[in-house]
Structures are given as C-alpha cells and as structure tokens.
C-alpha cells in the first residue's frame, strides 16, 4: 500500500498512537526504578524483625514492578483502552480465582 | 469523500473496501482501528494469565504440604535468583529499546538490542538450568553436634539417625550405588512437583520467546524487519514483557515468600 | 515466497480445495458435518447404555465397557458434538452477520478445524487401541492415576482433550478479534445480532476457562507420565484440587454450551414472530451477566465433598442468583412471541421446544442449587435428568432450530417441512420419554454410572420407559438425517431470504458468494436487513472507500497447506505422547512437534495473499 494511504488511515483512526510513545530515556528510568525495587525486595528479605510484615511490603513492591512493566514497557498507558480491558479481564479473573482457591483450601486460616 | 460518508454514518470511522486482505496486514481496515494481531496478542496474554494463575494456585495450595524434604528453605539461594531476576528485568529494557530503535528506523540499533535481549534471556535460562541441576543434586551436610540445637533445618534434622557412634558429620546421604538421596526432583515431594512444573512452564515460555527474538534478529538480515512492520517487533516485545511480569510474581511468591525467616516451618 | 517448501495451492479443486480451504463458510460446513457425525457416534454409545439398562441384571456389556461407554458418551457429546456444532454456526454466520468477508485470521480458522478433527479422531480411536477412557467426563482424581487406571484410555482422554483445547482456544481468539474488529460500518456493539453477542461472550469464556483445564490435565498427565505427586495422596496430594480446577473450568464450560443456543433462539423467535426481539439491551446484558457470574458458582458441583457450611452457602446463593439472568432471557423470548404473528415452522417449533425443555432443566437445576437438597440428588439419575434437559432440551434443541433456520442459507435449498415436523415431534416426545423418568429414578435413589441394578429396586419400569424413549428419539434423528440428505439433493430451491428475516446474512444470495459481500454493508440499526426491507433504507450501498468498485478486485485470502500441516503435527505428537513410555512413542512425538514447528514457521512467513499471484495492489 502506498505510503500516503497509510498516513490517511492513521489520521482517521488515530488509535495505534504511533506518536506519543515514551523515549528511550523514559525506558531507562523505568529500568532503574525496577532495579531499585528489586534491590529493596531482596534487602527487606533479610530484615528479620519484619516477620510477617514482609508479606504486604513485598506484595506492594511486586505489584509496583508489575504495573511499571505493563504501563511503560508494554505501553498500555499510551495504547487503546481495549487492550488494557482484554488483558486486565484475564488478570483480574486469574487473581480472584487464585484467591478463591486458596480460601477454599484454608490457606488464610491459621492452623 | 470518505469524510462525508463517515459523517453520514454514525459509528463508521472509515470506509475501505478490502477487508481482511491487504498485503501489508498492518494497516488493513478494522472497525476499531486496532490491529487484528495486536488484539489477538492481548487476548492471548489475558488468557495466559489464567494459565499461570492455575499453576500458581496449585503451587500455593500445596505450599508447606510436602511430607518429606527437601523444602524451599533447604534449596533456595536468594542472591543467585536475584541476579537472574535482575537479568530478566534488564532484558525487558533491552527489548523495549529494540522496539524504539526499529520505530526510528534504526536497523542497527534494533539488531544490537534484540540480540542482547535474546542473550539475556538465554542467561536467565542458563541460571534456571543451573538451579534445577543444583536442586536435583542437593546434599545434606551438617555437624552432628548441631542436632537438636535448633540450628538445623527440619530436613537436616530428619537425618539425625545418621549420627551414630563415631560419626561426627553427615556428608550427604547415598544409597548403596552411591546415588544421592537428598536431591529435589519432580517426584520427590509436592514442593518438587509444583516448583518444577511452575518454573518449568515459565522457562518454556522464555525459551519460546528466545526463539522468537532470534528469528526476528536473523530475519532482519533478509529485510524482513522494517520500520513499516514494527508491529512484528511490538508483538514479540509484548510477549517478552509478559514473561517478565510472570517472573516478577514467581520471584516474590515462590522464592521470597518461600523462605523468608518468619514463615511457618513446613 | 521463497520460504515456501511446497508451492502454494492457489486455485485448488476437489479434495484439495477442502483440505486447504480457509473460507469460513466451508470451514463452518466441515465443522457441522464432523460434529454431526460425532453426535451420531455419541448417540450409538448412548444406545448401548440404554440397552444395557433397559431391564435389570443384564450382561449385555461388561462393567468395564460400561464405564468406557458413559465416559465416551459424555466427552463426545460435550467436546465433539455440541461445542463444534456451535463452532459450525459461529464460523458460517459471524462474518455474514457482522458484514465481513471472512474472519480476522482465516488460516488460524482452518487450523482450528483440523486440530479439532485430529483431537476427535484421536479420542474415538481409543476404542480400537486398547480401550476407551473410563473415568467419567470429569475424570476425577485419583481414578485417573496410573495406579488405578494403568491402560492407555486415560492417556487418550488427556491428550485428545489438550488437542481439542488448542482448537477451541484458537477459534475463540479468532472470533473475539473478528467480532471486535470486523464489524461493518455502523454496527456498533449494541447493534450486533444476539447470536453474535453470545458468540462473543462464549469466546471470552473459552479463552479464560480452557487454560485452567489445560493446567489440570497437564498435572494428571505429569502424574501419569513422570510420577509427579499432584494427586498422589501418599505424598500429600489432594484429589480435591482436581475437582476444583476441573469445575473452575467446568461451570463456564456449561455456559459455553448453552450461550450459543440462547443466541440461536434469539435469532429464530423474532423472525418467526414477525416482531423485533423484546428488550434487546436486556438480552445482551443478561448474556454478559451470565458469562460473568458463571465464574462464581463452580463449587455447586462439590456440595457433598465437605467444603464446610460457609463455602456451601456462598456457592448455593450464587447458583440461585445465576438463574435470574437466565430467566430474564426466557421472559424476553416469550415476550417476543407475545402478540406476534407466529409461523410454526420446524425451526420455530424447535425454538419453542427449547424454551419448554430448558425451563424444566433450569427448574431442576434450581432444586439442587440448594446444598441441602443437592445432598440427596448428588450422583443420582436426577442429575442425569437435569443435565440432559439442559444440554439436550437446551443446546441440542436450539442447534436443531438453527439447522432448520440456516440450512437454506448454507445450501440454497429449503428443508422439507413435513419431514421436519415429524422429526421435531419424534425428537421432542422421545427426549421427554427418555429423560423425564430419570427424575423419578434419581429421587428414588438410583445412582448414576452403575452398569446394572437388582430387579427388586423398583427401578425396572422407568428404566424400560426411558429405553423406549431412546428408540423414539433415535427414529427422530434418523428422520433428520433423511431430511438433510433429501433436501440437499432435491429440496425446494430457496432464495436469499426465505423466512423474511432480519439480519445481514439474509441480504445475500443462498448460498452466499465466496467473497460474501460485494460491497461492505452499512448498518443503521439492530435489524439492518429488516429495516431495509420495511423502510427502504439502504443496507447494501454504494461503493466502498478505497476506490475499487469492481467486485473482482476483492482480495480473498488464499488457501494454504500450513494450517493443515500444523494440525497434523499436533495429531501425530498426541499419539506419540500416549505411548511416551516406549522409545517409538518418544520419537513419534518429537516428529510431530517438528512438523508443527516447521508448519508454524512457514505459515508465519507466508503472506495472507501471495504477492506473486494476486492483482498486484
Ligand atoms: Cu455448574
């Protein structure tokens, strides 16, 4: 297809968002944040005083990493919301099913 | 002309005849303006969440239910796994830079970054192979004077009967043929079964990703990867990042939660 | 493309045309014919069951064979008959209903069909290769473990279900993208035909539910092949985990079987009532709500395993609640008929039969949604009665309605109405005579899956009646076959719109041309073709935007060998994996995997249209 036809398609649809992607610098910054969070995770792991407090902290830190990767590296933040909907439907359902299964197997019930 | 019709017809964004069939499939007419293959990839990733969700649920349901050792705390080495986790995270950055390069039309930059991504993926796999090998050949070594002091793991304590008269240290448990009896295999216990299955399927995903990345790398020398077809790279990248985020979950749930000092002993 | 090892089948004819086709209409017909044959084979398995149970203390089949019969009957009907029959309609109709020339991924579509065929053949071949699976369609652990089930039957079951799963997933991804992305201009989501909507919801359920059963099957497979401990009680494994994983998949699967049926009925009833569907948005919404709530009820299959009062209560309440959106749909269908000018064609009779029977099945379902009452009914013939009212009275009746409705569109000929009405009558009566007495048997305590019973249990009469019912039902299906064959050969010719129908597929000739729409239609409302006919609005307008008005300029995707070969590889490696314990099995499975790898590679380098051939656009 001719180049100009592509262009016109894009201006009409305007949804692939070829323009406002982040720059390599942003990608690098995200990588730095990811590394720092991982370092904190591993560091916290050795703080014995935290005991069970480590669970919420590590959970929050991993969720942050997860969110950074899908928002920036998988550019969901800049992309059509339909992509997010498709993915988050599966993700949310998987999360709920895992939690329900664990509850049914008394994972959260102290023995 | 096109704009006129689009005004007349509510909901119609563009009228373009050939529907499923343009040669360069990246810019065919679609209702939403989104690319077919990209939609497919996101739907697939949503579906794959359920796949890994089921595996993780199985792992967690059986957490601490193994009847014999070795247990997670006998095997996991957080420093080593942290390094491989770091490598996989950095491969995601490298991947996104490969994508940024091809979008700018820099084939050279693309090749450098995609190759480095694939190499980091292979490094991660090498770590995994090393880890599996180490676990399978895990041996127990302890000083018999430590028995009952609380310094030994439950698994080590279970071999206290080896400390008979005249034995001061236990150096591995072997059968008459010299085979190690204290390694972890998928058959050993529930931990082995669920651990190898979960991380093994993740490793299989990484392997597939490495093959995909290398295919793109070599295809680029035959003119198959171009700025106009950046979507081919985008799709591989989405898959690769997904494999990365699955590992983020596994690293926390399996490794960190698996062995932190406060967790109930199995 | 130079990467092609085989030259591309550009204009194949005869058998090759079918083997390499990527036309959604042909694939739909392949799906339909295959599913119908599988339906008959599942019916033959049911025949043995009904013959064996017709009288007490019979030894027509051994207990071992009986277990294989009910396992194969259930697995066949669910995975090889009803699901692919639904897929046949998805394939044939979705592009036509949304105004598209094909599905979004035509080659993936062909791959789905061939993979399905491979899985079906593989499962059925187990009868001749040392015995069919025998652990029931839900294959509870640890009956499936190699300790209790050393033969290859379970291996065939596991691997063919994995292959069928790949087929279903590929098809579901395809339809999700097709429905999102290939709607004709103007067809917003809330103008889509209900059948398209239900296909969409079904596909979403599929891609979310099948990974769960995939993992569960992998776990059993590893236990059997590699000695892992997932369901090994000795090592602490819990068979209960299988039940949970299976039903997390299994309950959405029930809606995967029934939502397409509800969609078909929503097309048939308005057409033959000459009224628009009553409460279109509500019907859409209730379908989506069913798809959502279908995830919250799975443990109602497990009320008697001892989950505890809290879990049982929660799942009982959610199960009762899910009857609401289902009921809403039924009310809408009845309200559509209300004061309509109803023509009682065979298709409409099937649709009305559906409503009647599905409501009975729904009511018995509500009965055992109460955990306390379910404790009495679990594993009895009451459940068998319920599930057949839902799956036969529901899904099959709707599919029958769909066959009579769309047959003229697919073949260009009408089905015979006299034979049709006889067919409907026999199936309707036969179905009730077969399955209604099972309610009594179940409440009387007859367990399911027993191969015979003592003559003094008081179950003789109703079992005999049920077996007679089978004969009536079988006669009805026989007449359907006669009707189909006769009508294909010499049925009355049908024009494009024999029913004065509402949706886009009726706006084209019967059967539709290969490229479907010469010009992509423009949609103004929920029932675009109906509106066009009534109000003179133009559905089929004008030329498109790209400036080629010539219908011969339509680029159709070209046939391809690779989907067929990729499926073949899966089929081969499936057999290899069954015999993995022998070295030949290992070699065969590697060969199969290699074939698939090569085919997928070649496929991904093959353009949708070969630039060497086409019109050089
Ligand atoms: Cu259910």
PDB file of N, CA and C in Angstrom, chain C residues 501-537:
ATOM      1  N   UNK C 501     -36.391 -12.559   7.008  1.00  0.00           N
ATOM      2  CA  UNK C 501     -35.620 -12.456   8.245  1.00  0.00           C
ATOM      3  C   UNK C 501     -35.003 -11.073   8.415  1.00  0.00           C
ATOM      4  N   UNK C 502     -34.197 -10.928   9.457  1.00  0.00           N
ATOM      5  CA  UNK C 502     -33.853  -9.600   9.928  1.00  0.00           C
ATOM      6  C   UNK C 502     -32.380  -9.233   9.786  1.00  0.00           C
ATOM      7  N   UNK C 503     -31.509 -10.219   9.820  1.00  0.00           N
ATOM      8  CA  UNK C 503     -30.083  -9.887   9.927  1.00  0.00           C
ATOM      9  C   UNK C 503     -29.387  -9.958   8.566  1.00  0.00           C
ATOM     10  N   UNK C 504     -28.150  -9.477   8.547  1.00  0.00           N
ATOM     11  CA  UNK C 504     -27.461  -9.241   7.278  1.00  0.00           C
ATOM     12  C   UNK C 504     -27.260 -10.481   6.420  1.00  0.00           C
ATOM     13  N   UNK C 505     -27.115 -11.664   7.062  1.00  0.00           N
ATOM     14  CA  UNK C 505     -26.804 -12.839   6.248  1.00  0.00           C
ATOM     15  C   UNK C 505     -27.917 -13.145   5.244  1.00  0.00           C
ATOM     16  N   UNK C 506     -29.123 -12.636   5.517  1.00  0.00           N
ATOM     17  CA  UNK C 506     -30.229 -12.921   4.606  1.00  0.00           C
ATOM     18  C   UNK C 506     -30.293 -11.947   3.439  1.00  0.00           C
ATOM     19  N   UNK C 507     -29.434 -10.944   3.475  1.00  0.00           N
ATOM     20  CA  UNK C 507     -29.459  -9.947   2.398  1.00  0.00           C
ATOM     21  C   UNK C 507     -28.689 -10.424   1.178  1.00  0.00           C
ATOM     22  N   UNK C 508     -28.040 -11.573   1.280  1.00  0.00           N
ATOM     23  CA  UNK C 508     -27.239 -12.049   0.149  1.00  0.00           C
ATOM     24  C   UNK C 508     -27.836 -13.334  -0.395  1.00  0.00           C
ATOM     25  N   UNK C 509     -27.295 -13.787  -1.525  1.00  0.00           N
ATOM     26  CA  UNK C 509     -27.858 -14.978  -2.150  1.00  0.00           C
ATOM     27  C   UNK C 509     -27.619 -16.201  -1.265  1.00  0.00           C
ATOM     28  N   UNK C 510     -28.364 -17.289  -1.543  1.00  0.00           N
ATOM     29  CA  UNK C 510     -28.187 -18.548  -0.809  1.00  0.00           C
ATOM     30  C   UNK C 510     -27.694 -19.608  -1.780  1.00  0.00           C
ATOM     31  N   UNK C 511     -26.581 -20.236  -1.559  1.00  0.00           N
ATOM     32  CA  UNK C 511     -25.554 -19.868  -0.583  1.00  0.00           C
ATOM     33  C   UNK C 511     -24.833 -18.591  -0.993  1.00  0.00           C
ATOM     34  N   UNK C 512     -24.198 -17.918  -0.042  1.00  0.00           N
ATOM     35  CA  UNK C 512     -23.540 -16.646  -0.345  1.00  0.00           C
ATOM     36  C   UNK C 512     -22.334 -16.856  -1.256  1.00  0.00           C
ATOM     37  N   UNK C 513     -21.968 -15.839  -2.027  1.00  0.00           N
ATOM     38  CA  UNK C 513     -20.762 -15.956  -2.846  1.00  0.00           C
ATOM     39  C   UNK C 513     -19.524 -16.085  -1.968  1.00  0.00           C
ATOM     40  N   UNK C 514     -18.441 -16.549  -2.577  1.00  0.00           N
ATOM     41  CA  UNK C 514     -17.244 -16.821  -1.789  1.00  0.00           C
ATOM     42  C   UNK C 514     -16.777 -15.574  -1.045  1.00  0.00           C
ATOM     43  N   UNK C 515     -16.928 -14.419  -1.673  1.00  0.00           N
ATOM     44  CA  UNK C 515     -16.447 -13.187  -1.035  1.00  0.00           C
ATOM     45  C   UNK C 515     -17.510 -12.544  -0.148  1.00  0.00           C
ATOM     46  N   UNK C 516     -18.628 -13.245   0.067  1.00  0.00           N
ATOM     47  CA  UNK C 516     -19.725 -12.758   0.911  1.00  0.00           C
ATOM     48  C   UNK C 516     -20.368 -11.494   0.359  1.00  0.00           C
ATOM     49  N   UNK C 517     -19.804 -10.344   0.728  1.00  0.00           N
ATOM     50  CA  UNK C 517     -20.427  -9.083   0.365  1.00  0.00           C
ATOM     51  C   UNK C 517     -19.667  -8.444  -0.783  1.00  0.00           C
ATOM     52  N   UNK C 518     -20.398  -8.129  -1.840  1.00  0.00           N
ATOM     53  CA  UNK C 518     -19.729  -7.419  -2.921  1.00  0.00           C
ATOM     54  C   UNK C 518     -19.277  -6.051  -2.406  1.00  0.00           C
ATOM     55  N   UNK C 519     -20.171  -5.416  -1.679  1.00  0.00           N
ATOM     56  CA  UNK C 519     -19.816  -4.173  -1.008  1.00  0.00           C
ATOM     57  C   UNK C 519     -20.135  -4.345   0.465  1.00  0.00           C
ATOM     58  N   UNK C 520     -19.234  -3.864   1.282  1.00  0.00           N
ATOM     59  CA  UNK C 520     -19.461  -3.993   2.712  1.00  0.00           C
ATOM     60  C   UNK C 520     -20.683  -3.146   3.076  1.00  0.00           C
ATOM     61  N   UNK C 521     -21.665  -3.748   3.731  1.00  0.00           N
ATOM     62  CA  UNK C 521     -22.897  -3.018   4.023  1.00  0.00           C
ATOM     63  C   UNK C 521     -22.686  -1.937   5.083  1.00  0.00           C
ATOM     64  N   UNK C 522     -23.638  -1.049   5.146  1.00  0.00           N
ATOM     65  CA  UNK C 522     -23.609  -0.016   6.175  1.00  0.00           C
ATOM     66  C   UNK C 522     -24.840  -0.223   7.048  1.00  0.00           C
ATOM     67  N   UNK C 523     -24.628  -0.228   8.343  1.00  0.00           N
ATOM     68  CA  UNK C 523     -25.672  -0.667   9.259  1.00  0.00           C
ATOM     69  C   UNK C 523     -26.278   0.519   9.987  1.00  0.00           C
ATOM     70  N   UNK C 524     -27.616   0.531  10.032  1.00  0.00           N
ATOM     71  CA  UNK C 524     -28.297   1.656  10.682  1.00  0.00           C
ATOM     72  C   UNK C 524     -29.019   1.278  11.956  1.00  0.00           C
ATOM     73  N   UNK C 525     -29.189  -0.029  12.211  1.00  0.00           N
ATOM     74  CA  UNK C 525     -29.969  -0.379  13.392  1.00  0.00           C
ATOM     75  C   UNK C 525     -29.724  -1.813  13.808  1.00  0.00           C
ATOM     76  N   UNK C 526     -30.549  -2.275  14.751  1.00  0.00           N
ATOM     77  CA  UNK C 526     -30.362  -3.616  15.285  1.00  0.00           C
ATOM     78  C   UNK C 526     -30.701  -4.675  14.249  1.00  0.00           C
ATOM     79  N   UNK C 527     -31.758  -4.479  13.492  1.00  0.00           N
ATOM     80  CA  UNK C 527     -32.154  -5.457  12.492  1.00  0.00           C
ATOM     81  C   UNK C 527     -31.993  -4.852  11.102  1.00  0.00           C
ATOM     82  N   UNK C 528     -30.743  -4.753  10.630  1.00  0.00           N
ATOM     83  CA  UNK C 528     -30.488  -3.924   9.454  1.00  0.00           C
ATOM     84  C   UNK C 528     -31.258  -4.380   8.210  1.00  0.00           C
ATOM     85  N   UNK C 529     -31.301  -5.681   7.970  1.00  0.00           N
ATOM     86  CA  UNK C 529     -31.938  -6.119   6.732  1.00  0.00           C
ATOM     87  C   UNK C 529     -33.444  -5.920   6.806  1.00  0.00           C
ATOM     88  N   UNK C 530     -34.004  -6.155   7.974  1.00  0.00           N
ATOM     89  CA  UNK C 530     -35.430  -5.936   8.210  1.00  0.00           C
ATOM     90  C   UNK C 530     -35.797  -4.485   7.937  1.00  0.00           C
ATOM     91  N   UNK C 531     -34.983  -3.594   8.480  1.00  0.00           N
ATOM     92  CA  UNK C 531     -35.247  -2.167   8.286  1.00  0.00           C
ATOM     93  C   UNK C 531     -35.153  -1.780   6.830  1.00  0.00           C
ATOM     94  N   UNK C 532     -34.169  -2.360   6.179  1.00  0.00           N
ATOM     95  CA  UNK C 532     -34.011  -2.045   4.762  1.00  0.00           C
ATOM     96  C   UNK C 532     -35.271  -2.437   3.996  1.00  0.00           C
ATOM     97  N   UNK C 533     -35.792  -3.620   4.320  1.00  0.00           N
ATOM     98  CA  UNK C 533     -36.969  -4.101   3.611  1.00  0.00           C
ATOM     99  C   UNK C 533     -38.199  -3.268   3.958  1.00  0.00           C
ATOM    100  N   UNK C 534     -38.323  -2.901   5.246  1.00  0.00           N
ATOM    101  CA  UNK C 534     -39.532  -2.204   5.675  1.00  0.00           C
ATOM    102  C   UNK C 534     -39.513  -0.724   5.320  1.00  0.00           C
ATOM    103  N   UNK C 535     -38.356  -0.123   5.513  1.00  0.00           N
ATOM    104  CA  UNK C 535     -38.312   1.329   5.396  1.00  0.00           C
ATOM    105  C   UNK C 535     -37.575   1.799   4.170  1.00  0.00           C
ATOM    106  N   UNK C 536     -37.146   0.846   3.366  1.00  0.00           N
ATOM    107  CA  UNK C 536     -36.447   1.231   2.154  1.00  0.00           C
ATOM    108  C   UNK C 536     -35.101   1.870   2.415  1.00  0.00           C
ATOM    109  N   UNK C 537     -34.586   1.686   3.633  1.00  0.00           N
ATOM    110  CA  UNK C 537     -33.241   2.196   3.908  1.00  0.00           C
ATOM    111  C   UNK C 537     -32.228   1.350   3.161  1.00  0.00           C
TER     112      UNK C 537
END
